[in-house]
Coordinates of C-alpha atoms and ligand atoms in Angstrom, one line a residue:
X1 CA 20.5 0.7 6.9
X2 CA 18.0 -0.7 9.2
X3 CA 17.5 -3.9 9.2
X4 CA 14.5 -5.8 10.9
X5 CA 16.9 -7.2 13.2
X6 CA 18.2 -4.0 14.5
X7 CA 14.4 -2.6 15.3
X8 CA 13.9 -2.4 19.4
X9 CA 10.7 -4.5 20.6
X10 CA 8.5 -2.3 18.7
X11 CA 5.1 -2.0 19.9
X12 CA 2.6 -3.3 17.3
X13 CA -1.5 -2.3 16.9
X14 CA -3.8 -4.6 18.6
X15 CA -4.8 -6.0 14.9
X16 CA -1.0 -7.4 15.1
X17 CA -0.7 -8.8 18.5
X18 CA -3.2 -11.9 17.6
X19 CA -2.2 -14.7 16.0
X20 CA -0.2 -13.5 13.1
X21 CA -0.7 -16.6 10.9
X22 CA -3.3 -17.2 8.8
X23 CA -4.3 -20.9 8.7
X24 CA -3.0 -22.7 5.6
X25 CA -1.9 -19.6 4.5
X26 CA 1.1 -20.2 1.8
X27 CA 0.9 -16.6 0.1
X28 CA 0.9 -14.0 2.6
X29 CA 2.5 -10.8 2.2
X30 CA 4.2 -8.4 3.1
X31 CA 7.9 -10.6 2.0
X32 CA 11.4 -9.6 2.2
X33 CA 12.5 -9.0 -1.5
X34 CA 15.9 -11.0 -2.0
X35 CA 17.4 -9.2 -5.2
X36 CA 19.6 -12.0 -6.5
X37 CA 16.9 -14.6 -6.0
X38 CA 14.6 -12.5 -8.0
X39 CA 13.8 -13.8 -11.6
X40 CA 13.9 -11.4 -14.7
X41 CA 10.7 -12.2 -16.6
X42 CA 11.3 -10.4 -20.1
X43 CA 7.4 -11.0 -20.8
X44 CA 6.8 -8.0 -18.1
X45 CA 5.3 -5.3 -19.4
X46 CA 5.7 -1.6 -18.2
X47 CA 2.8 -0.4 -15.7
X48 CA 0.2 1.0 -17.6
X49 CA -1.8 3.5 -15.5
X50 CA -4.7 5.7 -16.2
X51 CA -6.3 7.6 -13.1
X52 CA -9.2 10.2 -13.9
X53 CA -8.7 12.6 -10.9
X54 CA -12.8 13.6 -11.1
X55 CA -13.4 9.9 -9.4
X56 CA -11.4 10.7 -6.0
X57 CA -14.0 10.8 -3.7
X58 CA -13.0 11.2 0.4
X59 CA -10.1 10.8 2.6
X60 CA -11.0 8.5 6.0
X61 CA -9.2 7.6 9.4
X62 CA -10.3 3.7 9.3
X63 CA -8.6 3.2 12.8
X64 CA -5.5 1.5 10.9
X65 CA -4.3 4.3 8.2
X66 CA -6.0 6.5 6.2
X67 CA -7.4 6.0 2.9
X68 CA -8.3 7.7 0.1
X69 CA -11.1 6.3 -2.1
X70 CA -12.3 6.3 -5.5
X71 CA -15.3 6.1 -7.0
X72 CA -15.0 2.7 -8.6
X73 CA -18.4 1.6 -10.2
X74 CA -16.8 2.5 -13.6
X75 CA -13.6 1.7 -15.3
X76 CA -12.7 5.9 -15.0
X77 CA -9.6 5.0 -12.9
X78 CA -8.0 1.7 -14.0
X79 CA -4.6 -0.3 -14.0
X80 CA -3.4 -2.7 -16.7
X81 CA 0.0 -3.9 -18.2
X82 CA 2.8 -5.0 -16.0
X83 CA 2.1 -8.5 -15.0
X84 CA -1.6 -8.5 -15.5
X85 CA -3.8 -9.7 -18.1
X86 CA -7.0 -7.9 -17.0
X87 CA -7.6 -4.3 -16.8
X88 CA -8.4 -3.5 -12.9
X89 CA -10.0 -0.5 -11.1
X90 CA -8.5 1.6 -8.8
X91 CA -10.5 1.3 -5.5
X92 CA -8.5 3.5 -2.6
X93 CA -4.8 3.9 -1.8
X94 CA -3.2 4.5 1.7
X95 CA -0.1 4.0 3.4
X96 CA 1.8 2.3 6.3
X97 CA 4.8 3.9 8.0
X98 CA 6.4 3.8 11.7
X99 CA 7.2 5.8 14.3
X100 CA 10.6 6.5 12.7
X101 CA 12.1 7.1 9.8
X102 CA 14.4 3.7 10.5
X103 CA 11.0 1.6 9.9
X104 CA 7.6 1.8 8.5
X105 CA 7.7 0.1 5.4
X106 CA 5.8 -3.6 5.0
X107 CA 8.0 -5.0 2.0
X108 CA 11.9 -4.9 2.4
X109 CA 14.3 -5.2 -0.1
X110 CA 17.4 -7.4 1.1
X111 CA 16.0 -6.9 4.8
X112 CA 16.4 -2.8 3.7
X113 CA 13.4 -1.1 5.7
X114 CA 11.8 2.1 4.2
X115 CA 10.2 5.1 6.4
X116 CA 6.9 4.4 4.3
X117 CA 4.8 2.2 1.8
X118 CA 2.2 3.7 -0.3
X119 CA -0.2 1.1 -1.8
X120 CA -3.0 1.9 -4.2
X121 CA -5.5 -0.9 -4.8
X122 CA -7.1 -2.5 -7.6
X123 CA -9.9 -5.0 -8.6
X124 CA -10.1 -7.3 -11.6
X125 CA -12.7 -5.4 -13.5
X126 CA -12.8 -7.5 -16.5
X127 CA -13.7 -10.6 -14.3
X128 CA -15.9 -9.4 -11.5
X129 CA -18.1 -6.7 -10.9
X130 CA -17.5 -5.9 -7.2
X131 CA -14.3 -5.5 -4.9
X132 CA -16.1 -7.9 -2.5
X133 CA -16.2 -10.8 -5.6
X134 CA -12.8 -10.2 -6.6
X135 CA -11.2 -9.9 -3.2
X136 CA -12.3 -13.6 -2.9
X137 CA -10.6 -14.7 -6.1
X138 CA -7.3 -15.8 -6.7
X139 CA -5.7 -12.5 -8.1
X140 CA -8.6 -11.1 -8.0
X141 CA -6.7 -7.7 -6.7
X142 CA -3.5 -5.9 -8.0
X143 CA -1.3 -3.5 -5.5
X144 CA 1.2 -1.6 -6.1
X145 CA 4.0 -0.7 -3.4
X146 CA 6.0 2.2 -3.8
X147 CA 8.4 2.7 -0.8
X148 CA 8.9 6.1 0.2
X149 CA 12.1 7.9 1.5
X150 CA 12.8 11.0 3.2
X151 CA 14.0 14.1 1.5
X152 CA 12.8 16.7 -1.0
X153 CA 9.2 17.4 -0.3
X154 CA 6.7 16.3 -2.5
X155 CA 4.6 19.0 -3.8
X156 CA 1.6 16.6 -5.1
X157 CA 1.6 14.7 -1.5
X158 CA 1.0 18.2 0.4
X159 CA -2.9 18.4 -0.8
X160 CA -3.1 15.3 1.2
X161 CA -1.0 16.4 4.1
X162 CA -2.7 19.5 4.7
X163 CA -6.2 17.2 4.8
X164 CA -5.0 14.5 7.3
X165 CA -5.7 17.5 10.6
X166 CA -9.1 17.1 9.5
X167 CA -9.1 13.4 10.1
X168 CA -7.1 12.9 13.0
X169 CA -9.4 10.8 14.8
X170 CA -10.9 6.7 13.7
X171 CA -13.6 7.3 12.2
X172 CA -13.5 10.5 10.7
X173 CA -14.1 11.2 7.0
X174 CA -14.0 14.6 5.1
X175 CA -14.5 15.1 1.1
X176 CA -11.6 14.9 -1.0
X177 CA -11.6 15.6 -4.7
X178 CA -9.6 15.8 -7.5
X179 CA -6.6 14.4 -6.6
X180 CA -4.4 12.6 -9.1
X181 CA -2.4 9.3 -7.5
X182 CA -0.5 9.2 -10.9
X183 CA 1.5 12.0 -9.0
X184 CA 2.5 9.7 -6.2
X185 CA 4.1 7.1 -8.8
X186 CA 7.9 6.8 -9.4
X187 CA 9.0 8.6 -12.6
X188 CA 10.1 4.9 -13.4
X189 CA 7.2 2.6 -13.9
X190 CA 8.9 0.0 -16.0
X191 CA 11.0 -1.4 -13.3
X192 CA 9.3 -3.5 -10.5
X193 CA 9.1 -6.7 -8.7
X194 CA 5.9 -8.8 -8.7
X195 CA 4.8 -11.7 -6.8
X196 CA 1.5 -13.4 -5.5
X197 CA 0.6 -12.8 -1.6
X198 CA -2.4 -11.5 0.0
X199 CA -3.8 -8.3 1.6
X200 CA -1.7 -7.5 4.5
X201 CA -4.5 -6.6 7.1
X202 CA -7.5 -8.8 7.6
X203 CA -9.2 -10.5 5.7
X204 CA -5.8 -11.2 4.7
X205 CA -7.2 -12.9 1.8
X206 CA -4.6 -14.6 -0.9
X207 CA -5.9 -12.5 -3.8
X208 CA -3.1 -10.0 -4.8
X209 CA -1.1 -9.9 -7.4
X210 CA 1.8 -7.4 -5.8
X211 CA 3.6 -4.9 -8.1
X212 CA 6.4 -3.6 -6.0
X213 CA 8.5 -0.9 -7.9
X214 CA 12.0 -0.5 -7.6
X215 CA 12.4 3.1 -7.6
X216 CA 11.4 5.3 -4.3
X217 CA 9.6 8.6 -4.3
X218 CA 10.5 11.3 -1.8
X219 CA 8.5 12.7 0.8
X220 CA 9.9 15.3 3.3
X221 CA 10.5 14.7 7.2
X222 CA 7.7 17.2 8.1
X223 CA 5.2 15.8 5.4
X224 CA 5.5 12.1 7.0
X225 CA 5.5 13.8 10.8
X226 CA 1.7 14.8 9.8
X227 CA 1.4 11.3 8.7
X228 CA 2.4 10.3 12.4
X229 CA 0.1 12.7 14.5
X230 CA -2.9 10.8 13.0
X231 CA -4.6 8.7 15.6
X232 CA -5.4 5.1 16.0
X233 CA -8.2 5.8 18.6
X234 CA -11.6 7.9 17.8
X235 CA -12.2 11.1 19.7
X236 CA -14.3 9.4 22.4
X237 CA -11.4 7.1 23.8
X238 CA -9.9 8.2 27.1
X239 CA -6.7 6.9 25.8
X240 CA -5.6 8.5 22.7
X241 CA -2.7 6.3 20.3
X242 CA -0.7 7.6 17.6
X243 CA -1.2 6.3 14.1
X244 CA 2.4 4.8 13.6
X245 CA 3.7 1.2 12.9
X246 CA 1.1 0.5 11.2
X247 CA 2.5 -2.3 9.0
X248 CA 2.8 -5.9 9.2
X249 CA 5.8 -8.0 9.9
X250 CA 7.3 -9.9 7.2
X251 CA 5.7 -13.4 6.4
X252 CA 7.7 -16.5 5.0
X253 CA 8.1 -17.0 1.1
X254 CA 7.2 -20.8 1.2
X255 CA 8.8 -21.4 -2.1
X256 CA 7.1 -18.4 -4.1
X257 CA 9.4 -16.6 -6.6
X258 CA 9.8 -12.9 -7.2
X259 CA 9.6 -12.1 -10.4
X260 CA 11.3 -9.2 -12.0
X261 CA 11.2 -6.7 -14.8
X262 CA 14.4 -5.2 -15.0
X263 CA 17.7 -6.9 -14.8
Ligands
3T7_301 N1 -2.5 -3.3 2.9 S1 -3.1 -3.8 1.6 O1 -2.9 -5.2 1.4 O2 -2.9 -3.1 0.0 C1 -4.8 -3.9 2.0 N2 -5.1 -4.7 3.1 N3 -6.7 -4.3 3.2 C2 -7.4 -3.6 2.1 N4 -8.3 -3.4 2.1 C3 -9.7 -3.4 3.0 C4 -10.2 -4.6 2.7 C5 -12.2 -4.5 2.8 N5 -12.4 -6.2 2.4 C6 -13.2 -6.4 2.4 C7 -13.4 -8.0 2.0 C8 -14.6 -8.7 1.8 C9 -15.6 -8.1 1.8 C10 -15.4 -6.5 2.2 C11 -14.4 -5.8 2.5 N6 -10.9 -6.6 2.0 N7 -9.8 -5.5 2.5 C12 -8.9 -3.1 0.4 C13 -10.0 -2.2 0.7 C14 -11.4 -2.5 -0.1 N8 -12.2 -1.0 0.2 C15 -13.7 -0.9 0.1 O3 -13.9 -1.9 0.1 C16 -16.0 -2.0 0.0 C17 -16.3 -3.1 0.9 O4 -16.3 -3.6 2.2 C18 -16.0 -2.0 -1.7 O5 -17.5 -1.5 -1.4 C19 -15.1 -0.7 -1.7 O6 -15.2 -0.7 -3.4 C20 -13.9 -1.3 -1.7 O7 -12.9 0.3 -2.0 N9 -11.1 -0.4 0.9 N10 -10.4 -0.8 1.0 S2 -6.0 -3.4 1.0
ZN302 ZN1 -1.6 -1.9 2.6

């Protein structure tokens, strides 16, 4: 497997050329999950997702990734269980990927990189009434991370892949409805690691309970190639830049422990 050390000097997106350290940040994400140092916690429950495909609204290119956004004005698409005490509302999901299949994920497992990583973003609707409020609070957010590996074509993903050419440029949006994000979860949603961290893109707020699934999902090489056909740049810009390597590098653990729901 490829580890971070093997990476050639990967040209990072301007977002990551600046100071990568958040002043006073001691719970930043992503991290390397060292399996033998994770602590089994028998109190951790299986995840309970209840997503309503009717709340799917649009898919758009925000110049860093592509986001599938859900109507989060009611408790229709929710996550509970796992390490969570409250109910969380799905607001969007997106991916991070590399220019090659050798890297692209944000989290790593024993330094192992995956070609891509899915993030399903939720906020605590028991305690807050808006995402903007929750994002400023300790553990106001819960993000499920799912690793992608290249292999069999993912039938559920294809509807999303087919929509990507319409949002090639930064700022483009198209209607995208009736998509059930549960199809992107691995079959085993009982085994995961969980730790307290942050958003991996600005504002990098330290408000995320991360839930990283142990089991990956498989997508085909061609499906991943369509992700790479997206552009960081808007239609007006002269120089078009491929949307690849849109991941943040690993951050120091700063004494945090990672719990596992499995032995
Ligand atoms: N790599 S990852 O760790 O997982 C993520 N990295 N970034 C993510 N999001 C972007 C974001 C926006 N804000 C923010 C903070 C304060 C005020 C306003 C926005 N923080 N992170 C998550 C995200 C949120 N949203 C939408 O933000 C709107 C407010 O701007 C809100 O009204 C919508 O309900 C919500 O869906 N989109 N993305 S996640
Ligand atoms: Zn993300």
